[in-house]
Every structure is written in C-alpha cells, then in structure tokens.
C-alpha cells in the first residue's frame, strides 16, 4: 500500500509571540518543519504534502533550501485561512490517491522517532484509522483520548473538555494514520461546533468510531516526552534540551567522553573517532569530524571542520570551514575563519586569526597574529604580532612564505609578497614585494634610532 504523508504547517503559532511562523523555529539549528520532513522521508512515502498558510511564502523559501531528492517528494498546499487541523488536512486531500494510506504529522512535533511511525503504519492493517496516544501526568493542553472499554470513543480538546475529561492522562499526540478513502469521506462530516470554532482533525476519530468502533485503533507510544508538541518558547526550550540529551547519549554510547552530557550542543552531524574527549560548553555546528584521541576543551565553537588524530583544541577556540590534520595544537582563544588547512603538528596559539591560510607541517603561530590569504611552508615560526596585510581597501592579495622561515615579532607582510625558504625576518620589519631576497637571507627594515639626551617630557600644567 502506498503511503502518502501530510504535514500540517499552516498555523501562526500565536503562543510563540514571534513574527516567524511557528514551524520555522529551530531545534538544534534546524527548522522544526525540516525535522518533520526528514522523518517523513525516512518512511519512503509516495508523497509529502506540506500544508502552509500563515506566511506560507516564507515556509516555501525554507523548503526551497532542502536537497533535491527531498524536494521532488514535496507538494506544497495552501490553506488560506487557518480553520483548524481537519480543514488543513482536507486542503491536501485532492493530492492524495484514493488507494493510499495517509499519515498526518504536525510541523510542531519535531522529534518523533521514525521506528514509532513505522510501527503505527504497520498497525493500521484493515482498520480505517489508527491514532498515536501517549500517557502523561501532565496532559494539560493536549487532546484527551476518551475510551469506551478498549475502543476509542472520542478525542476531546483541552478547551472542550469537562473537568472529568481533563483528568484523563492518555493524550492525543496528533499523529494519525488512516485509509485515504475514510479521510475523504469523514472529513466532509466535520463541524466547527466547538470552543475554538475550528474544524478539528481529532473529531475524525470520534466520527468513525461512532459508526464502527473496531475500525479505529489506538497505539500507545512508549515515551510521551519525545512526542512533545511545541506551542510556546517554554516548550521549544524543552524540546531542544530533549534533542541535545539524545545526541549526547548517542555520543556516550559510541565511546566519546563528555565532561558533562548536559553541557554540549550539537547542531548538525558530529562524527567522532576513538577516545575523543569533549569538555563542557562546546557547540558543534554543521558537519564536524573528530579523529581518534582528539581533545576539545571548554567553550569551543566548531562549525564544518575536520580535526585529525591526536589534535588538541584548547579552550574558547572558534573555528569554521577548516581542516586540521594530526597532532595540531590550537588555542586557547584562536579563531579560524573559513578556508584554512593546518597540516600535521601545526600550532596556532592565543589571539591568532587565520583565514584561507595553509600552514605547513610543524609551523607555529603562537600569539596575536592575523594570517589571511596565506600559503605558509613547513617549520615556519611566525612571531607574535605578525600580520599579513592582505587588503588594500579594494582588493585581496596573497602572501607566500617558504619553508623554515623565521618571522620576528611585530612584522608586517604587505601582500602580494613572497618570502623565500630559510629567510629570517627581523622583528619589526615591514616586508613588501620590493624587497629582493634570496633563500636564507636576513631581511630587516627598521628606521634609524634617534637618541635625545636629557629629554624633557611635556608636563601637564598644575
Ligand atoms: C493538536 C491536537 C491535539 C493534540 C496536539 C498534539 C487538534 C484539533 N488538536 O492541538 O489533540 O493533543 O495537537 O500536539 O488537532 N495547523 C494548520 N492549520 C490550522 C491549524 C493548525 O496547519 O488551521 C497546524 C499547526 O501549524 C500545527 C499543527 O497543525 O503545526 C497543530 O496545530 P496546533 O494549533 O498547534 O494544535 P494543538 O492545539 O497543539
Ligand atoms: Ca501544537
């Protein structure tokens, strides 16, 4: 049986108090809706129908950033007025084949495990509809599952529930699977005769059950928290923490040592080798790969980087789009902007900024430098305060430094410039392309010293 998925994402999310449509709020730096779409895709559906409405164009812009293979599956449906979840599903029904099974997911429930959905779809069998429920001692805000013995009688929304019904601890997760033919027939029967004046999707279950109770199945999810919907910033923060807890646990299970699993944030894919240690308060974004025996110290922010075996990143280092090879030592307080390649055993120390810099094996820049648009050979010593002057106000130029070069402190390399192999640059030198040097030369530019004896410093008038 072909499976078609409808994702509801048209609501404004009033309770978020935000100009951004709710489903674009991010969990682990990824829009909630994207989490749901990726989960949907893992079920190999025939189609994914995203119902948009409030600021729908903005939601479409996000959909446009998704990979092509995903985009091929997605059909966008507009619900111009948000008349309720039942109405939203109905807007998508013309896209759905009469013979298909239909799975409805909510764009504000981002952490639903794929396996749970697979089980739910499998349990549909010959039934018309199967709803996913969960048990919680904090059911406030959720629709309640009202049972008649083993059968479902109705789903009652919080705002419509009697005091008795509010005590029910079995809640509606919102996730439901059913046969398209039943959806098509019963969606027509919904009314908006309720506290919110909306066409509730949840009424579908009650309507079908009324005609034939055994046609509606209920699957109780083993874990309520993971199915939490996000209606407010409080719930968004809760779901974010839940996501991070899961991600940290996965790392621990793979053998990564975390100083504190509650103080790490993974906003992308972190791949780790053996015996990796990560100290507290580190943030990983995009695709980050850490080799064996890598140490990431406290407070590092690492985005789209690969770090080779045995490298040690000292505290408060920030790096992006860079490749660090083996046994490098970086930081504390180093900043790697995009486009660097640091070869084996490179050392980049405190307050060193690199951008599009290639540092050869064993090269060291220990302190207070800017190395931009630079190709630097092996075993080079970059003295404290060395600056590659790569920008003339309009254009960027390259600095090329050979092997075994020693650059004294507080030197400037005015690009475009090339420093030959084995050259020594004396401290305080300004190197420009006009200096003709050969390999192994000493380069020194210093103004002549002037001494005035018994110099009287100006004094402030008292
Ligand atoms: C809904 C369920 C409730 C369930 C809870 C689980 C209904 C009537 N209630 O309540 O039983 O316990 O989810 O989290 O379904 N949306 C549209 N168009 C609309 C209205 C909503 O696309 O006209 C979308 C929203 O963008 C959201 C989702 O549907 O992604 C759910 O809507 P929301 O208003 O958050 O429903 P809840 O009150 O949370
Ligand atoms: Ca909700």
PDB file of C-alpha atoms in Angstrom, residues 46-169:
ATOM      1  CA  UNK A  46       4.986   8.318  -2.254  1.00  0.00           C
ATOM      2  CA  UNK A  47       4.468  11.994  -1.466  1.00  0.00           C
ATOM      3  CA  UNK A  48       4.956  14.537   1.300  1.00  0.00           C
ATOM      4  CA  UNK A  49       2.258  17.203   1.294  1.00  0.00           C
ATOM      5  CA  UNK A  50       3.103  20.260   3.349  1.00  0.00           C
ATOM      6  CA  UNK A  51       0.112  22.398   4.241  1.00  0.00           C
ATOM      7  CA  UNK A  52       1.223  26.007   4.607  1.00  0.00           C
ATOM      8  CA  UNK A  53      -0.754  29.166   5.297  1.00  0.00           C
ATOM      9  CA  UNK A  54       0.455  31.788   7.739  1.00  0.00           C
ATOM     10  CA  UNK A  55       3.476  33.375   5.987  1.00  0.00           C
ATOM     11  CA  UNK A  56       3.409  30.448   3.599  1.00  0.00           C
ATOM     12  CA  UNK A  57       5.917  32.031   1.241  1.00  0.00           C
ATOM     13  CA  UNK A  58       8.479  32.155   3.993  1.00  0.00           C
ATOM     14  CA  UNK A  59       7.878  28.480   4.695  1.00  0.00           C
ATOM     15  CA  UNK A  60       8.238  27.753   0.968  1.00  0.00           C
ATOM     16  CA  UNK A  61      11.587  29.573   0.955  1.00  0.00           C
ATOM     17  CA  UNK A  62      12.800  27.177   3.621  1.00  0.00           C
ATOM     18  CA  UNK A  63      11.517  24.191   1.607  1.00  0.00           C
ATOM     19  CA  UNK A  64      13.481  25.509  -1.350  1.00  0.00           C
ATOM     20  CA  UNK A  65      16.750  25.081   0.572  1.00  0.00           C
ATOM     21  CA  UNK A  66      16.191  21.326   1.025  1.00  0.00           C
ATOM     22  CA  UNK A  67      18.133  18.751  -1.027  1.00  0.00           C
ATOM     23  CA  UNK A  68      16.704  17.995  -4.494  1.00  0.00           C
ATOM     24  CA  UNK A  69      15.728  14.377  -3.757  1.00  0.00           C
ATOM     25  CA  UNK A  70      13.573  15.603  -0.877  1.00  0.00           C
ATOM     26  CA  UNK A  71      12.086  18.475  -2.856  1.00  0.00           C
ATOM     27  CA  UNK A  72      10.922  16.031  -5.524  1.00  0.00           C
ATOM     28  CA  UNK A  73       8.613  14.381  -2.988  1.00  0.00           C
ATOM     29  CA  UNK A  74       7.186  17.595  -1.567  1.00  0.00           C
ATOM     30  CA  UNK A  75       3.943  19.156  -2.686  1.00  0.00           C
ATOM     31  CA  UNK A  76       3.004  22.470  -1.113  1.00  0.00           C
ATOM     32  CA  UNK A  77      -0.674  23.028  -0.370  1.00  0.00           C
ATOM     33  CA  UNK A  78      -2.062  26.381   0.688  1.00  0.00           C
ATOM     34  CA  UNK A  79      -4.607  26.633   3.493  1.00  0.00           C
ATOM     35  CA  UNK A  80      -5.501  30.274   3.118  1.00  0.00           C
ATOM     36  CA  UNK A  81      -7.498  30.530   6.300  1.00  0.00           C
ATOM     37  CA  UNK A  82      -6.472  28.544   9.341  1.00  0.00           C
ATOM     38  CA  UNK A  83      -9.804  26.965  10.099  1.00  0.00           C
ATOM     39  CA  UNK A  84      -8.391  24.041  12.045  1.00  0.00           C
ATOM     40  CA  UNK A  85      -6.351  20.864  11.658  1.00  0.00           C
ATOM     41  CA  UNK A  86      -9.214  18.953   9.986  1.00  0.00           C
ATOM     42  CA  UNK A  87      -9.677  21.713   7.442  1.00  0.00           C
ATOM     43  CA  UNK A  88      -5.908  21.747   6.833  1.00  0.00           C
ATOM     44  CA  UNK A  89      -5.836  18.021   6.074  1.00  0.00           C
ATOM     45  CA  UNK A  90      -8.838  18.431   3.792  1.00  0.00           C
ATOM     46  CA  UNK A  91      -6.938  21.042   1.770  1.00  0.00           C
ATOM     47  CA  UNK A  92      -4.340  18.379   0.937  1.00  0.00           C
ATOM     48  CA  UNK A  93      -6.805  15.594   0.090  1.00  0.00           C
ATOM     49  CA  UNK A  94      -7.129  16.394  -3.650  1.00  0.00           C
ATOM     50  CA  UNK A  95      -3.416  15.432  -3.941  1.00  0.00           C
ATOM     51  CA  UNK A  96      -3.919  12.076  -2.261  1.00  0.00           C
ATOM     52  CA  UNK A  97      -4.693   8.864  -4.104  1.00  0.00           C
ATOM     53  CA  UNK A  98      -7.924   7.119  -3.043  1.00  0.00           C
ATOM     54  CA  UNK A  99      -5.991   3.837  -2.549  1.00  0.00           C
ATOM     55  CA  UNK A 100      -3.215   5.262  -0.349  1.00  0.00           C
ATOM     56  CA  UNK A 101      -2.633   5.146   3.359  1.00  0.00           C
ATOM     57  CA  UNK A 102      -2.353   8.640   4.789  1.00  0.00           C
ATOM     58  CA  UNK A 103      -0.098   9.621   7.683  1.00  0.00           C
ATOM     59  CA  UNK A 104      -0.681  13.023   9.263  1.00  0.00           C
ATOM     60  CA  UNK A 105       2.213  14.667  11.080  1.00  0.00           C
ATOM     61  CA  UNK A 106       2.269  18.072  12.765  1.00  0.00           C
ATOM     62  CA  UNK A 107       5.023  20.514  11.862  1.00  0.00           C
ATOM     63  CA  UNK A 108       5.372  21.453  15.512  1.00  0.00           C
ATOM     64  CA  UNK A 109       6.291  17.966  16.744  1.00  0.00           C
ATOM     65  CA  UNK A 110       9.899  17.619  15.590  1.00  0.00           C
ATOM     66  CA  UNK A 111      11.390  14.675  17.483  1.00  0.00           C
ATOM     67  CA  UNK A 112       9.039  11.819  16.573  1.00  0.00           C
ATOM     68  CA  UNK A 113      11.139   8.644  16.173  1.00  0.00           C
ATOM     69  CA  UNK A 114      10.915   7.014  12.734  1.00  0.00           C
ATOM     70  CA  UNK A 115      10.531   3.498  14.174  1.00  0.00           C
ATOM     71  CA  UNK A 116       7.478   4.542  16.135  1.00  0.00           C
ATOM     72  CA  UNK A 117       5.845   5.811  12.952  1.00  0.00           C
ATOM     73  CA  UNK A 118       6.745   2.605  11.097  1.00  0.00           C
ATOM     74  CA  UNK A 119       5.025   0.592  13.846  1.00  0.00           C
ATOM     75  CA  UNK A 120       1.980   2.848  13.695  1.00  0.00           C
ATOM     76  CA  UNK A 121       1.668   2.482   9.926  1.00  0.00           C
ATOM     77  CA  UNK A 122       2.045  -1.297  10.238  1.00  0.00           C
ATOM     78  CA  UNK A 123      -0.711  -1.453  12.831  1.00  0.00           C
ATOM     79  CA  UNK A 124      -3.242   0.141  10.547  1.00  0.00           C
ATOM     80  CA  UNK A 125      -3.870  -3.180   8.811  1.00  0.00           C
ATOM     81  CA  UNK A 126      -7.517  -3.395   7.818  1.00  0.00           C
ATOM     82  CA  UNK A 127      -8.612  -0.566  10.142  1.00  0.00           C
ATOM     83  CA  UNK A 128      -9.836   2.789   8.913  1.00  0.00           C
ATOM     84  CA  UNK A 129      -7.730   4.868  11.282  1.00  0.00           C
ATOM     85  CA  UNK A 130      -5.057   4.453  13.921  1.00  0.00           C
ATOM     86  CA  UNK A 131      -4.195   7.247  16.366  1.00  0.00           C
ATOM     87  CA  UNK A 132      -0.992   7.533  18.338  1.00  0.00           C
ATOM     88  CA  UNK A 133      -1.573   8.293  22.003  1.00  0.00           C
ATOM     89  CA  UNK A 134       0.740   8.658  24.983  1.00  0.00           C
ATOM     90  CA  UNK A 135       0.391   8.594  28.736  1.00  0.00           C
ATOM     91  CA  UNK A 136       1.476  11.558  30.841  1.00  0.00           C
ATOM     92  CA  UNK A 137       0.800  13.011  34.251  1.00  0.00           C
ATOM     93  CA  UNK A 138       0.943  16.480  32.648  1.00  0.00           C
ATOM     94  CA  UNK A 139      -1.755  16.260  29.966  1.00  0.00           C
ATOM     95  CA  UNK A 140      -2.704  19.957  30.081  1.00  0.00           C
ATOM     96  CA  UNK A 141      -3.030  21.459  26.610  1.00  0.00           C
ATOM     97  CA  UNK A 142      -3.329  18.161  24.769  1.00  0.00           C
ATOM     98  CA  UNK A 143      -6.423  16.482  23.361  1.00  0.00           C
ATOM     99  CA  UNK A 144      -7.583  13.639  25.628  1.00  0.00           C
ATOM    100  CA  UNK A 145      -8.373  10.130  24.457  1.00  0.00           C
ATOM    101  CA  UNK A 146     -11.827   9.217  25.749  1.00  0.00           C
ATOM    102  CA  UNK A 147     -12.232   5.455  25.698  1.00  0.00           C
ATOM    103  CA  UNK A 148     -15.178   3.153  25.800  1.00  0.00           C
ATOM    104  CA  UNK A 149     -13.572  -0.006  27.125  1.00  0.00           C
ATOM    105  CA  UNK A 150     -10.763  -0.858  24.719  1.00  0.00           C
ATOM    106  CA  UNK A 151     -12.257   1.256  21.986  1.00  0.00           C
ATOM    107  CA  UNK A 152     -11.803   4.915  21.254  1.00  0.00           C
ATOM    108  CA  UNK A 153     -14.918   6.940  21.785  1.00  0.00           C
ATOM    109  CA  UNK A 154     -13.685  10.436  21.024  1.00  0.00           C
ATOM    110  CA  UNK A 155     -10.759  12.806  21.257  1.00  0.00           C
ATOM    111  CA  UNK A 156     -11.669  15.855  23.308  1.00  0.00           C
ATOM    112  CA  UNK A 157      -9.605  19.025  23.060  1.00  0.00           C
ATOM    113  CA  UNK A 158      -8.448  20.690  26.287  1.00  0.00           C
ATOM    114  CA  UNK A 159     -10.680  23.697  25.671  1.00  0.00           C
ATOM    115  CA  UNK A 160     -13.764  21.496  25.166  1.00  0.00           C
ATOM    116  CA  UNK A 161     -13.029  19.018  27.952  1.00  0.00           C
ATOM    117  CA  UNK A 162     -15.154  18.640  31.073  1.00  0.00           C
ATOM    118  CA  UNK A 163     -13.471  18.580  34.477  1.00  0.00           C
ATOM    119  CA  UNK A 164     -13.722  14.771  34.413  1.00  0.00           C
ATOM    120  CA  UNK A 165     -12.198  14.532  30.933  1.00  0.00           C
ATOM    121  CA  UNK A 166      -9.343  16.847  31.914  1.00  0.00           C
ATOM    122  CA  UNK A 167      -8.245  14.211  34.418  1.00  0.00           C
ATOM    123  CA  UNK A 168      -7.595  11.709  31.629  1.00  0.00           C
ATOM    124  CA  UNK A 169      -3.867  11.055  31.320  1.00  0.00           C
TER     125      UNK A 169
END
